[in-house]
mmCIF file of N, CA and C in Angstrom:
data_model
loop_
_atom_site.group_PDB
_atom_site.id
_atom_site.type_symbol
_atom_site.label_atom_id
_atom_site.label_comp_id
_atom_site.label_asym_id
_atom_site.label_seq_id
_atom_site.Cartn_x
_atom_site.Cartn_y
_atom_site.Cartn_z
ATOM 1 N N UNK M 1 182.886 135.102 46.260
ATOM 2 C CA UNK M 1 181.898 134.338 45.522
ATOM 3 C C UNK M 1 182.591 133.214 44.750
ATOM 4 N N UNK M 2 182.642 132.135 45.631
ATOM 5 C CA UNK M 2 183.770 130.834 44.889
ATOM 6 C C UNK M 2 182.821 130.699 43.623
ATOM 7 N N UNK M 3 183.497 130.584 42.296
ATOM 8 C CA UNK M 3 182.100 129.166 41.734
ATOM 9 C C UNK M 3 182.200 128.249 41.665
ATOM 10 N N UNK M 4 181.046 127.505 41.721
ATOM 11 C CA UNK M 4 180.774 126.443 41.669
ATOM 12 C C UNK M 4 180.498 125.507 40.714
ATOM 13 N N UNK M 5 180.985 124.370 40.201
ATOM 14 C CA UNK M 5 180.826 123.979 39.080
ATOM 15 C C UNK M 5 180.032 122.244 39.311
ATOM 16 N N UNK M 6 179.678 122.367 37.835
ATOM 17 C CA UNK M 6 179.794 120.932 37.668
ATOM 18 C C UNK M 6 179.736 120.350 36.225
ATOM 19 N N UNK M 7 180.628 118.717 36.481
ATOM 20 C CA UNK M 7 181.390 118.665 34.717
ATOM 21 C C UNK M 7 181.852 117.294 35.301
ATOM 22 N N UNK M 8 182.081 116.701 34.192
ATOM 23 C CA UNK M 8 182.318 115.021 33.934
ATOM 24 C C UNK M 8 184.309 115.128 34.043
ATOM 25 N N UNK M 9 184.767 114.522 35.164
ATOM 26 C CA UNK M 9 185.887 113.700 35.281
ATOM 27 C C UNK M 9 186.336 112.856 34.680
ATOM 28 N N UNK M 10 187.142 112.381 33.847
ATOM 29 C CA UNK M 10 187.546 111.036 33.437
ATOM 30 C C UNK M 10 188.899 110.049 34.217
ATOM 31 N N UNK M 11 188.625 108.900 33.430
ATOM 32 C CA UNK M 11 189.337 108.420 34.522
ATOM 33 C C UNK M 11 190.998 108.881 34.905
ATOM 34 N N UNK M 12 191.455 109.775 33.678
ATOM 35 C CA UNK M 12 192.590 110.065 33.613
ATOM 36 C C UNK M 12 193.042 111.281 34.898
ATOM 37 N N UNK M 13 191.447 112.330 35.275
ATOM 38 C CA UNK M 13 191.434 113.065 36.177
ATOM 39 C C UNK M 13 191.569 114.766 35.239
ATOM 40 N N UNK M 14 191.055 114.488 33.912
ATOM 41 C CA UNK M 14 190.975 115.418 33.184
ATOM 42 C C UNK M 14 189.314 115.658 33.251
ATOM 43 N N UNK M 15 188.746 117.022 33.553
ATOM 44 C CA UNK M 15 187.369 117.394 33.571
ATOM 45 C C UNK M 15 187.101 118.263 31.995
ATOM 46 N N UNK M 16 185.985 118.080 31.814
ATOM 47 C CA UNK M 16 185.436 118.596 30.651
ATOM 48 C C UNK M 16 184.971 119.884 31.259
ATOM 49 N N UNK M 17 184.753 120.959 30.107
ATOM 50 C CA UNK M 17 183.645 121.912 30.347
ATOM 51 C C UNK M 17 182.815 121.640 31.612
ATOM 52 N N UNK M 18 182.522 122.419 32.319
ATOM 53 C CA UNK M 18 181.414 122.565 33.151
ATOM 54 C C UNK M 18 180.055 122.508 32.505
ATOM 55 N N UNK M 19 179.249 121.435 32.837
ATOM 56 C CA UNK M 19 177.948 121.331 32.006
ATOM 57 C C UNK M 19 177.106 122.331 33.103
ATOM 58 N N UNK M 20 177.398 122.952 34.352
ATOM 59 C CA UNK M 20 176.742 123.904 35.019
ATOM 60 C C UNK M 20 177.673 124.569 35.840
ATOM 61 N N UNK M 21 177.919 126.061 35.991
ATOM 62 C CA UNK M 21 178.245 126.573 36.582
ATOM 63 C C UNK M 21 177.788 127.851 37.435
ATOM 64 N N UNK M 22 178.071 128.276 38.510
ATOM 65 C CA UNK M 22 177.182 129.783 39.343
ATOM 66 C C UNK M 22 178.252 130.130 40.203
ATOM 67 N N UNK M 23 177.791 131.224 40.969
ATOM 68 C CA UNK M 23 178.462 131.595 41.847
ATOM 69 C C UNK M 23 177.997 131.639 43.171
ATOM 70 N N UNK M 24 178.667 131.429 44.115
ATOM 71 C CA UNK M 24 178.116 131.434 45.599
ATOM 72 C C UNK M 24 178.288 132.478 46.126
ATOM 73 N N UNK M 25 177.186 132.951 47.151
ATOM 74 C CA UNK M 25 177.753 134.088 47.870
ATOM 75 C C UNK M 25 177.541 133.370 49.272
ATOM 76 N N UNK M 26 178.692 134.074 49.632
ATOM 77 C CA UNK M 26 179.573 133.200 50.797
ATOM 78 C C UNK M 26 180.520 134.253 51.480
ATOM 79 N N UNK M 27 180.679 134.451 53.005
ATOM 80 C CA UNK M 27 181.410 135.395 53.804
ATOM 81 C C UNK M 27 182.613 134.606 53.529
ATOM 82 N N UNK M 28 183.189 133.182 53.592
ATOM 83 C CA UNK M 28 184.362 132.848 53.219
ATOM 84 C C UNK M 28 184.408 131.186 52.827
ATOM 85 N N UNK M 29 185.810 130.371 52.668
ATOM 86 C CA UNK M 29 185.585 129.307 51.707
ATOM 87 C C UNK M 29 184.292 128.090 52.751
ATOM 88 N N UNK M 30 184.463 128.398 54.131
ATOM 89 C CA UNK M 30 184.043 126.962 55.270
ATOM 90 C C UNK M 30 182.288 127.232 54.760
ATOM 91 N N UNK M 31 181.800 128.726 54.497
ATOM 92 C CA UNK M 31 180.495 128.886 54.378
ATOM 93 C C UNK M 31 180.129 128.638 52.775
ATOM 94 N N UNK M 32 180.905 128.889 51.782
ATOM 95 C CA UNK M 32 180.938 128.757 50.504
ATOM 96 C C UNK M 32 180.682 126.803 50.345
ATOM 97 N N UNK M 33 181.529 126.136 51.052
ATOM 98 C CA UNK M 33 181.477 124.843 51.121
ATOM 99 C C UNK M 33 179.778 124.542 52.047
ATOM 100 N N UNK M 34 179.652 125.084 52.853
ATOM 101 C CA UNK M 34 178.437 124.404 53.417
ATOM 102 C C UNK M 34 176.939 124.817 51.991
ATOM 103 N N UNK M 35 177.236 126.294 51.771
ATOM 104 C CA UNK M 35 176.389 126.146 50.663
ATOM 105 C C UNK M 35 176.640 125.071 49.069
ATOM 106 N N UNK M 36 177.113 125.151 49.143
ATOM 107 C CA UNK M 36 177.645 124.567 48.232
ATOM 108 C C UNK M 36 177.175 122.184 48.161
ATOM 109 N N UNK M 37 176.961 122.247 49.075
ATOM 110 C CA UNK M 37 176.417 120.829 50.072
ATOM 111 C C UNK M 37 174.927 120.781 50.120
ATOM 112 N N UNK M 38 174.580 121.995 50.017
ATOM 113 C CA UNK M 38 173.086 121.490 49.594
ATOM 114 C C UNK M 38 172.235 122.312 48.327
ATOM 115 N N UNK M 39 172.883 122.307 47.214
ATOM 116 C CA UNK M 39 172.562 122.502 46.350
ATOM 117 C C UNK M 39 172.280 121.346 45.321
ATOM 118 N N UNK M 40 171.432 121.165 44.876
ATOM 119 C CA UNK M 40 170.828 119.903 44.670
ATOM 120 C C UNK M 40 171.463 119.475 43.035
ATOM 121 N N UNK M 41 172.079 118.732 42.675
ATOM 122 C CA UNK M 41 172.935 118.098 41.269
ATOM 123 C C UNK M 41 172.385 117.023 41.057
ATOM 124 N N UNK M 42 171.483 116.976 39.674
ATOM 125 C CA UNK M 42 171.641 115.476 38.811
ATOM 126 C C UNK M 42 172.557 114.909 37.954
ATOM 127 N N UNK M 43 173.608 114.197 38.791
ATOM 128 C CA UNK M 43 174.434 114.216 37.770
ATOM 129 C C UNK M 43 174.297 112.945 37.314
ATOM 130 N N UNK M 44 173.365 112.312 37.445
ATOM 131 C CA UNK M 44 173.411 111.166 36.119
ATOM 132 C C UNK M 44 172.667 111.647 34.924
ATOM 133 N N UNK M 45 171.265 112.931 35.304
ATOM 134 C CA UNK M 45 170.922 113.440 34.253
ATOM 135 C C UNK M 45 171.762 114.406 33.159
ATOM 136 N N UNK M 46 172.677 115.277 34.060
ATOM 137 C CA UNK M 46 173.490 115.833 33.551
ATOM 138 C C UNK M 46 175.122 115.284 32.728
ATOM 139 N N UNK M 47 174.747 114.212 33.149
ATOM 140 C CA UNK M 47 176.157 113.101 32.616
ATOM 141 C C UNK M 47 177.421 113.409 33.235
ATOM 142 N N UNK M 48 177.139 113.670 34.364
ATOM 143 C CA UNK M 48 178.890 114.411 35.059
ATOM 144 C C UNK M 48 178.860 113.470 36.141
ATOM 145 N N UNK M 49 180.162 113.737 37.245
ATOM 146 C CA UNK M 49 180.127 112.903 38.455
ATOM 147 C C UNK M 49 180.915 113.082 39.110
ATOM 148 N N UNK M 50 181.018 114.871 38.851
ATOM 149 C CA UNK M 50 181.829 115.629 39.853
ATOM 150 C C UNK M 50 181.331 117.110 40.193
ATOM 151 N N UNK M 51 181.260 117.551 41.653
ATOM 152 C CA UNK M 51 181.135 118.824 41.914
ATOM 153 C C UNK M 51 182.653 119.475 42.561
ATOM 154 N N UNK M 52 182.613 120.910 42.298
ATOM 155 C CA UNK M 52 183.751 121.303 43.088
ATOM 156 C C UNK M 52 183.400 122.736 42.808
ATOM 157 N N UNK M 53 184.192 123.695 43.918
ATOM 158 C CA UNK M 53 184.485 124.824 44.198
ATOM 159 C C UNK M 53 185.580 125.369 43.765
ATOM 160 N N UNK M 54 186.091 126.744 43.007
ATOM 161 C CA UNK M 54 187.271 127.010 43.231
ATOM 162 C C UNK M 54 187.224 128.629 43.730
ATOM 163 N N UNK M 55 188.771 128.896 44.204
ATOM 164 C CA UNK M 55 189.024 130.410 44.913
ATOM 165 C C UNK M 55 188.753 131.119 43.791
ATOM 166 N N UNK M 56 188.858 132.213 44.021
ATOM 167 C CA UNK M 56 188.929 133.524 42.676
ATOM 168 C C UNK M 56 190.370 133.227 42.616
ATOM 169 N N UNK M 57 191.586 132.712 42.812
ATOM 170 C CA UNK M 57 192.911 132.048 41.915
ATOM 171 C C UNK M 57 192.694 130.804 40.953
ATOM 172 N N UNK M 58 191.624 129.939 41.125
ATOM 173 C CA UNK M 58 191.023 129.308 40.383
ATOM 174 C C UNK M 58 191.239 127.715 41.001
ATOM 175 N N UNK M 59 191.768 127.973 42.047
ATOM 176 C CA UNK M 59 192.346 126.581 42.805
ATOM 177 C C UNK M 59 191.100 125.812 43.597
ATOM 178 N N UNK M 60 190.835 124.424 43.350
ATOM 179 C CA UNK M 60 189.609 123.643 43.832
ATOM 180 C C UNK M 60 190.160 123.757 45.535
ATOM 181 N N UNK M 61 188.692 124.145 46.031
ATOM 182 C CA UNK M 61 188.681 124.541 47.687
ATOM 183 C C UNK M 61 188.189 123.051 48.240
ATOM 184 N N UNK M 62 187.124 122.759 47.368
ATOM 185 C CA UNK M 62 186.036 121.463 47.753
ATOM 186 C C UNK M 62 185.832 120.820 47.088
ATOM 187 N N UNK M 63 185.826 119.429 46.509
ATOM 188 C CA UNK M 63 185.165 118.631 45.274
ATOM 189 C C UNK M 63 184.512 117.457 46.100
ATOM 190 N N UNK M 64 183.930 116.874 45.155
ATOM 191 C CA UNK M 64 183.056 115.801 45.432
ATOM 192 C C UNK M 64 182.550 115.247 44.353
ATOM 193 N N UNK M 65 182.673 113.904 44.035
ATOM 194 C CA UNK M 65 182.514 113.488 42.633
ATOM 195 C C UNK M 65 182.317 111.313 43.224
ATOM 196 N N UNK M 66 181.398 111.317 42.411
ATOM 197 C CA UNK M 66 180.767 110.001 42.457
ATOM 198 C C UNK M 66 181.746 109.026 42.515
ATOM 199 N N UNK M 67 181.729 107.982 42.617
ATOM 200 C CA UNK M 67 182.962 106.697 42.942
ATOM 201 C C UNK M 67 183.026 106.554 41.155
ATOM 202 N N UNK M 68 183.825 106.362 40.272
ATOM 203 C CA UNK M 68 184.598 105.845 39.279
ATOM 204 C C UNK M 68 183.056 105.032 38.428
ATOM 205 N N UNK M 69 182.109 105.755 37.998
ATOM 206 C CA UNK M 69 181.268 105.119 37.540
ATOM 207 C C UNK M 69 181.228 106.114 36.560
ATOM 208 N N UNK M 70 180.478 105.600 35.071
ATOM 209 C CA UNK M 70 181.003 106.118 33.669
ATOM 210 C C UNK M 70 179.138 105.656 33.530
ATOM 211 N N UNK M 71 178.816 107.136 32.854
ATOM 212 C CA UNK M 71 177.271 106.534 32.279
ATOM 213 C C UNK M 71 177.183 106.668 31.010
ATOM 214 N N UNK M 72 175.965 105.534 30.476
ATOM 215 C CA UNK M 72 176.135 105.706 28.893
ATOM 216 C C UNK M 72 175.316 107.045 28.829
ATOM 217 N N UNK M 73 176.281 107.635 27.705
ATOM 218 C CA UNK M 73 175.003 108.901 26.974
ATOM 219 C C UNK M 73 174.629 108.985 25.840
ATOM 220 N N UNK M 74 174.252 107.366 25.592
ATOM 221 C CA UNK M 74 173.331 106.784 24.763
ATOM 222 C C UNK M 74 172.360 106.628 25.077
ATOM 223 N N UNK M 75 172.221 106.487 25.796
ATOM 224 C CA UNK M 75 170.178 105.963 26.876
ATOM 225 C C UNK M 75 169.530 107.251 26.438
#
């Protein structure tokens, strides 16, 4: 059961807290990643602009995170 997170990157490549996190159930990481692909993220509502997976060692399997764009969370 990788979890799955999601949490704001900066440009330095330091992530904050996970503003959402769960767990997948998944026979292994290739099926953990396909679920993981359609689980639906607002991350401009959520102010983040990165998803990723890690093993139960805690090591990222999968990420995916928006191109280098910074939103105000002033609006």
């Amino acid at each position: 059961m990788p979890p799955f997170a999601v949490a704001l990157r900066h440009l330095d490549g330091v992530l904050d807290a996970p503003a959402r996190e769960e767990s997948i159930m998944a026979g292994d990481a290739d099926e953990a990643i396909e679920v993981a692909k359609r689980i639906h993220v607002d991350m401009v509502g959520t102010g983040t602009n990165s998803i990723y997976l890690t093993d139960p060692a805690g090591h990222v399997i999968w990420s995916l995170r928006l191109g280098e764009v910074w939103l105000d969370r002033d609006c």
